[in-house]
XYZ file of C-alpha atoms in Angstrom:
416
model
C 0.000 0.000 0.000
C 2.656 4.160 -0.317
C 2.132 2.033 -0.826
C 0.740 3.287 4.769
C 3.047 6.561 9.759
C -0.573 6.136 9.301
C -0.778 2.756 7.675
C -3.164 4.763 6.646
C -1.998 6.743 3.745
C 1.620 6.926 4.199
C 2.456 3.793 6.267
C -1.930 2.635 3.424
C 0.670 2.828 0.915
C 0.658 6.121 -0.642
C 3.735 5.898 -2.782
C 3.847 9.643 -3.208
C 3.689 9.128 -6.968
C 2.799 12.240 -8.891
C -0.369 12.040 -10.903
C 0.417 13.437 -14.322
C -1.886 11.507 -16.595
C -4.812 13.886 -16.155
C -5.164 17.625 -15.921
C -7.724 18.896 -13.483
C -8.665 21.976 -11.473
C -7.321 22.146 -7.936
C -9.990 24.570 -6.941
C -13.697 24.489 -6.254
C -14.609 21.465 -4.114
C -10.991 20.976 -3.026
C -11.175 24.218 -1.064
C -14.776 24.146 0.176
C -15.476 23.495 3.846
C -17.939 21.917 4.260
C -19.140 20.749 0.865
C -22.629 19.460 0.227
C -22.388 15.885 -0.992
C -24.590 16.280 -4.051
C -22.834 19.468 -5.138
C -19.409 17.924 -4.660
C -20.295 14.785 -6.618
C -21.548 16.962 -9.458
C -18.263 18.881 -9.496
C -16.260 15.641 -9.426
C -18.186 14.385 -12.446
C -17.419 17.598 -14.330
C -13.744 17.361 -13.383
C -13.638 13.799 -14.717
C -15.311 14.717 -18.010
C -13.040 17.734 -18.476
C -10.038 15.493 -17.837
C -10.943 13.230 -20.739
C -12.682 10.369 -18.955
C -15.380 8.965 -21.181
C -18.993 9.791 -20.405
C -19.770 6.083 -20.350
C -17.251 5.491 -17.547
C -18.333 8.581 -15.610
C -21.969 7.487 -15.780
C -21.106 3.908 -14.844
C -18.978 4.792 -11.826
C -20.955 7.728 -10.452
C -24.276 5.928 -10.684
C -23.001 3.648 -7.904
C -21.128 6.163 -5.762
C -22.407 6.655 -2.230
C -21.162 8.650 0.699
C -19.479 6.455 3.340
C -19.286 8.241 6.718
C -17.208 5.430 8.210
C -14.438 6.303 5.760
C -14.244 9.798 7.234
C -14.161 8.228 10.686
C -11.215 6.057 9.614
C -9.389 9.044 8.175
C -9.946 11.052 11.352
C -9.076 8.320 13.809
C -5.800 8.663 15.638
C -4.342 5.579 17.312
C -4.395 5.706 21.091
C -1.361 3.471 21.241
C 1.598 2.751 19.036
C 3.004 -0.757 18.769
C 6.473 -1.651 19.914
C 8.654 -3.444 17.394
C 8.245 -6.689 19.324
C 4.479 -6.602 18.926
C 4.598 -5.318 15.343
C 7.100 -7.942 14.190
C 5.437 -10.859 15.956
C 2.103 -10.077 14.300
C 3.632 -9.948 10.810
C 6.551 -12.353 10.596
C 4.579 -15.392 11.686
C 5.212 -19.077 11.175
C 2.060 -19.207 9.068
C 3.374 -16.542 6.712
C 6.792 -18.154 6.539
C 5.266 -21.536 5.643
C 2.698 -20.081 3.238
C 5.339 -17.876 1.668
C 7.651 -20.823 1.046
C 4.810 -22.741 -0.591
C 3.951 -19.795 -2.838
C 7.621 -19.299 -3.671
C 7.617 -22.825 -5.058
C 4.174 -22.558 -6.682
C 5.083 -19.392 -8.582
C 8.772 -20.207 -9.122
C 8.687 -19.798 -12.908
C 6.763 -16.515 -12.765
C 8.963 -15.105 -10.015
C 12.149 -16.059 -11.844
C 10.845 -14.277 -14.927
C 10.074 -11.181 -12.881
C 13.503 -11.258 -11.284
C 15.113 -11.420 -14.711
C 13.168 -8.325 -15.778
C 13.432 -6.272 -12.584
C 16.348 -7.601 -10.567
C 14.132 -8.112 -7.500
C 14.554 -11.584 -5.909
C 11.379 -13.692 -5.545
C 11.345 -13.842 -1.752
C 10.965 -10.071 -1.457
C 7.897 -9.921 -3.683
C 6.313 -12.783 -1.758
C 7.124 -11.002 1.517
C 5.464 -7.769 0.344
C 2.491 -9.838 -0.787
C 2.262 -11.442 2.636
C 2.363 -8.192 4.583
C 0.053 -6.294 2.270
C -2.871 -8.685 1.842
C -1.845 -11.919 3.549
C -1.035 -13.341 0.118
C -4.199 -12.042 -1.503
C -6.598 -13.349 1.119
C -7.862 -9.912 2.141
C -8.087 -6.783 -0.008
C -10.606 -4.832 2.052
C -14.381 -4.668 1.641
C -15.195 -1.081 0.680
C -16.164 0.087 -2.814
C -13.113 2.130 -3.760
C -14.867 4.777 -5.912
C -17.292 5.564 -3.079
C -14.507 5.677 -0.490
C -12.415 8.031 -2.606
C -15.367 10.259 -3.504
C -16.246 10.522 0.190
C -12.702 11.613 1.009
C -12.529 13.931 -1.998
C -15.636 15.704 -0.718
C -14.118 16.139 2.715
C -12.052 19.294 3.154
C -9.108 17.747 5.016
C -7.367 16.069 2.070
C -9.706 16.803 -0.796
C -7.020 17.549 -3.355
C -5.142 14.329 -2.722
C -8.204 12.099 -2.872
C -9.625 13.888 -5.896
C -6.431 12.942 -7.668
C -6.824 9.326 -6.559
C -10.466 9.236 -7.668
C -9.572 10.608 -11.103
C -6.876 7.944 -11.388
C -9.438 5.284 -10.461
C -11.726 6.513 -13.228
C -8.869 6.302 -15.713
C -8.184 2.701 -14.626
C -11.815 1.820 -15.316
C -11.807 3.811 -18.559
C -8.761 1.882 -19.790
C -10.554 -1.418 -19.177
C -8.020 -2.646 -16.620
C -10.524 -3.270 -13.808
C -14.327 -3.029 -13.916
C -15.832 -0.494 -11.531
C -17.847 -3.126 -9.642
C -14.641 -5.091 -8.988
C -12.910 -2.159 -7.291
C -13.208 -3.190 -3.671
C -10.476 -2.441 -1.184
C -9.280 -0.349 1.722
C -10.884 2.802 3.089
C -8.123 4.916 1.529
C -8.437 3.388 -1.936
C -5.537 0.923 -2.120
C -6.012 -1.721 -4.809
C -5.275 -5.408 -5.115
C -2.708 -7.957 -4.010
C 0.075 -5.420 -3.488
C -2.204 -2.541 -2.373
C -1.271 0.103 -4.931
C -2.919 3.487 -4.648
C -4.674 4.400 -7.946
C -2.050 6.967 -9.012
C 0.633 4.381 -8.325
C -1.343 1.882 -10.374
C -1.340 4.227 -13.375
C 2.404 4.687 -13.265
C 3.661 1.229 -12.295
C 1.000 -1.426 -12.956
C 2.024 -3.979 -15.588
C 0.226 -6.524 -17.739
C 2.389 -9.564 -17.122
C -0.047 -12.248 -18.262
C -0.594 -10.614 -21.678
C -4.377 -10.326 -21.571
C -4.297 -6.612 -22.357
C -5.327 -5.560 -18.844
C -3.333 -4.456 -15.810
C -5.400 -6.381 -13.313
C -3.866 -6.088 -9.849
C -6.968 -7.583 -8.262
C -7.547 -10.691 -10.340
C -4.086 -11.487 -11.712
C -1.309 -12.604 -9.377
C 1.224 -12.347 -12.181
C 0.243 -8.753 -12.988
C 0.361 -7.829 -9.295
C 3.761 -9.377 -8.554
C 5.343 -7.994 -11.711
C 3.956 -4.555 -10.886
C 5.509 -4.764 -7.429
C 8.857 -5.711 -8.909
C 8.602 -2.945 -11.482
C 7.958 -0.372 -8.775
C 10.913 -1.504 -6.669
C 13.208 -1.552 -9.695
C 12.154 1.937 -10.745
C 12.761 3.200 -7.206
C 16.358 1.981 -7.441
C 16.523 -1.595 -6.164
C 20.154 -2.739 -6.338
C 20.302 -6.203 -7.851
C 22.780 -8.498 -6.155
C 22.389 -6.938 -2.702
C 20.085 -7.851 0.124
C 18.037 -5.557 2.395
C 20.383 -5.952 5.338
C 20.867 -8.565 8.056
C 20.944 -9.227 11.743
C 24.338 -8.637 13.354
C 26.062 -8.948 16.719
C 27.509 -5.933 18.529
C 30.583 -5.935 20.782
C 30.406 -5.152 24.482
C 30.442 -1.464 25.363
C 29.326 -0.531 21.862
C 28.622 3.161 21.288
C 24.871 3.143 20.610
C 24.864 6.800 19.605
C 26.114 5.483 16.255
C 22.816 3.693 15.658
C 19.889 5.070 13.689
C 18.691 5.463 10.125
C 20.435 8.834 9.888
C 23.881 7.331 10.575
C 25.038 5.737 7.325
C 28.654 4.676 6.917
C 30.651 2.110 4.899
C 30.352 -1.519 5.942
C 34.107 -1.495 6.462
C 33.725 1.037 9.296
C 31.228 -1.171 11.109
C 33.700 -4.045 10.765
C 36.391 -1.866 12.346
C 34.016 -1.080 15.224
C 33.693 -4.799 15.989
C 30.299 -5.499 14.439
C 30.124 -9.166 13.384
C 27.574 -11.510 11.904
C 25.355 -13.370 14.361
C 27.894 -16.208 14.598
C 30.647 -13.794 15.612
C 32.421 -13.832 12.253
C 33.864 -10.627 10.806
C 31.579 -8.896 8.321
C 32.798 -7.970 4.871
C 35.105 -4.957 4.733
C 33.636 -3.123 1.766
C 32.402 0.407 0.927
C 28.709 -0.549 0.852
C 26.790 2.124 2.779
C 24.854 0.800 5.758
C 23.121 1.909 8.943
C 22.699 0.128 12.263
C 19.222 -0.194 13.784
C 18.262 -1.425 17.260
C 14.454 -1.232 17.178
C 14.017 -2.656 20.681
C 17.075 -1.060 22.238
C 20.323 -2.642 23.347
C 18.665 -5.739 24.832
C 17.200 -6.837 21.488
C 18.497 -7.713 18.031
C 20.612 -5.340 15.949
C 20.352 -4.983 12.189
C 22.701 -3.556 9.582
C 20.567 -2.216 6.752
C 21.726 -1.493 3.206
C 20.515 0.782 0.377
C 17.726 -1.652 -0.577
C 16.246 -1.046 2.893
C 15.675 2.541 1.788
C 13.898 1.243 -1.306
C 11.568 -0.836 0.863
C 10.816 2.337 2.833
C 9.719 4.052 -0.362
C 6.921 1.483 -0.400
C 6.037 2.198 3.239
C 7.817 4.836 5.302
C 8.107 2.720 8.407
C 11.319 1.174 9.676
C 9.270 -1.503 11.426
C 7.592 -2.389 8.135
C 10.874 -2.477 6.206
C 12.563 -4.662 8.823
C 9.579 -7.027 8.768
C 9.635 -7.265 4.968
C 13.352 -7.993 4.998
C 13.151 -10.594 7.714
C 10.056 -12.273 6.242
C 11.857 -12.437 2.884
C 14.858 -14.056 4.586
C 12.661 -16.581 6.391
C 10.774 -17.432 3.201
C 14.133 -18.006 1.483
C 15.104 -20.478 4.208
C 16.675 -18.451 7.024
C 15.991 -19.265 10.655
C 14.566 -17.177 13.456
C 16.316 -14.170 14.942
C 19.572 -15.077 16.661
C 18.866 -12.527 19.407
C 15.253 -12.960 20.498
C 13.016 -9.941 20.740
C 12.602 -8.766 24.314
C 9.214 -9.067 25.947
C 8.125 -5.539 26.734
C 6.177 -4.894 29.933
C 3.719 -2.715 28.069
C 3.292 -4.159 24.609
C 1.933 -0.825 23.438
C 3.275 2.657 24.018
C 0.677 5.288 24.753
C 0.807 8.144 22.273
C -0.158 10.446 25.140
C 2.855 9.227 27.128
C 5.133 9.728 24.119
C 3.774 13.238 23.694
C 4.494 13.987 27.350
C 7.982 12.509 26.980
C 8.698 14.763 24.004
C 7.412 17.831 25.862
C 9.571 16.969 28.866
C 12.671 16.444 26.732
C 12.130 19.804 25.066
C 11.636 21.420 28.486
C 14.990 19.970 29.530
C 16.670 21.469 26.470
C 16.871 18.371 24.274
C 15.990 18.785 20.589
C 13.079 16.355 20.259
C 11.314 18.225 17.459
C 7.708 19.303 17.617
C 5.876 17.120 20.183
C 3.424 14.926 18.285
C 3.253 11.608 20.154
C 5.131 9.798 17.370
C 8.614 8.317 17.659
C 10.889 9.744 15.002
C 14.625 10.375 14.478
C 14.579 13.679 16.413
C 12.882 12.075 19.427
C 15.260 9.133 19.329
C 18.278 11.446 19.238
C 16.882 13.485 22.131
C 16.411 10.284 24.141
C 19.997 9.273 23.347
C 21.278 12.653 24.522
C 19.349 12.346 27.776
C 20.592 8.783 28.242
C 24.193 9.841 27.639
C 23.908 12.700 30.126
C 22.461 10.389 32.767
C 24.771 7.401 32.207
C 22.221 5.098 30.594
C 22.995 2.989 27.517
C 22.283 5.548 24.776
C 20.215 3.320 22.499
C 17.369 5.814 22.018
C 14.775 3.298 23.190
C 11.850 4.629 25.288
C 11.584 2.201 28.191
C 9.180 2.748 31.123
C 12.242 3.560 33.242
C 13.221 6.279 30.788
C 9.766 7.867 30.920
C 10.050 7.999 34.704
C 13.621 9.338 34.674
C 12.771 12.154 32.274
C 9.669 13.108 34.254
C 11.709 13.136 37.478
C 14.357 15.296 35.839
C 11.724 17.808 34.816
C 10.277 17.817 38.310
C 13.697 18.311 39.894
C 14.645 21.132 37.545
C 11.300 22.892 37.588
C 11.511 22.997 33.772
C 7.899 21.956 33.378
C 6.621 24.972 35.218
């Protein structure tokens, strides 16, 4: 899905692809607050006709469009909690998905080899994306996509974005790729096995099976090839993996970790980073970053440039790590060498994270604008606090850290 830090539009797979196939007005309903449903639908129809969509398609699609209030509710909802990596990973890299993925790898071996030859993307990665996106095509969502997108286009919050997606959906129908009554999916409009947004579909969808249609709902071969095509276009480096689990030496400097700390693999080797068996890693110039998503007590991962490509699909480090590890498991790798820690609270309250950020800022640490979401600035601020207070500076927000920061604020009077 940019394909959804709302797995929701960024982190329901909004690939951020620019919609250039149609010209349309950015005004009128896109700026109105509120907009009457009937008036907005009428304006959307005119926009579609002026953009070159056939009258037959416009009539077909709009005759079945209905307002869906629950879609607005989904768009407005903010999660009360955010998952830890332990919980996120365990729900996605499951034994079922590993087993099912291995079976599908064998079932579609010829197709996947053909796609790899064309795109350079190894089979296990496409199967891993497929598994995380729709559980291998077993669940696409149940909402009529045109109605969901029209509802969001007629809402003032992100009208322009969803108008673009609706126009793209109409072009997909107009081209004969997918019939309007088959367009069923997520509340934000993601389509098919790999959960492409409609604008992404227009730019990257492929007809692999040669039937003249780019059918990402009904054709597994079209969907997998389209996924490979997207990754290749984004810069997938053939011959390299996503990254791997590694082992860190004692007294490692954890301030070097994070997705903003890229350095040659050779430098990590010099710092004593080894593979999970304790063997020296390759001394080469390949750029890599070190991630410790559950802090110093959990597994560590060196990630390579292809990890960044995975994050162009979904801007979530948790998602990208899960894709990489699921791909490895599907290809035959075992479980993590360093087990994930069990966290006391399996979910972190967004309210508590917001308070933590506010407290860090009050203490003079650059945590960015408090928003209740863990990001690089918050992680760096946590590391700075940890360093100043003689904790392991891994940037991980443990319950003890929350308490220590709150106590520091209370002692300093900074919160007043």
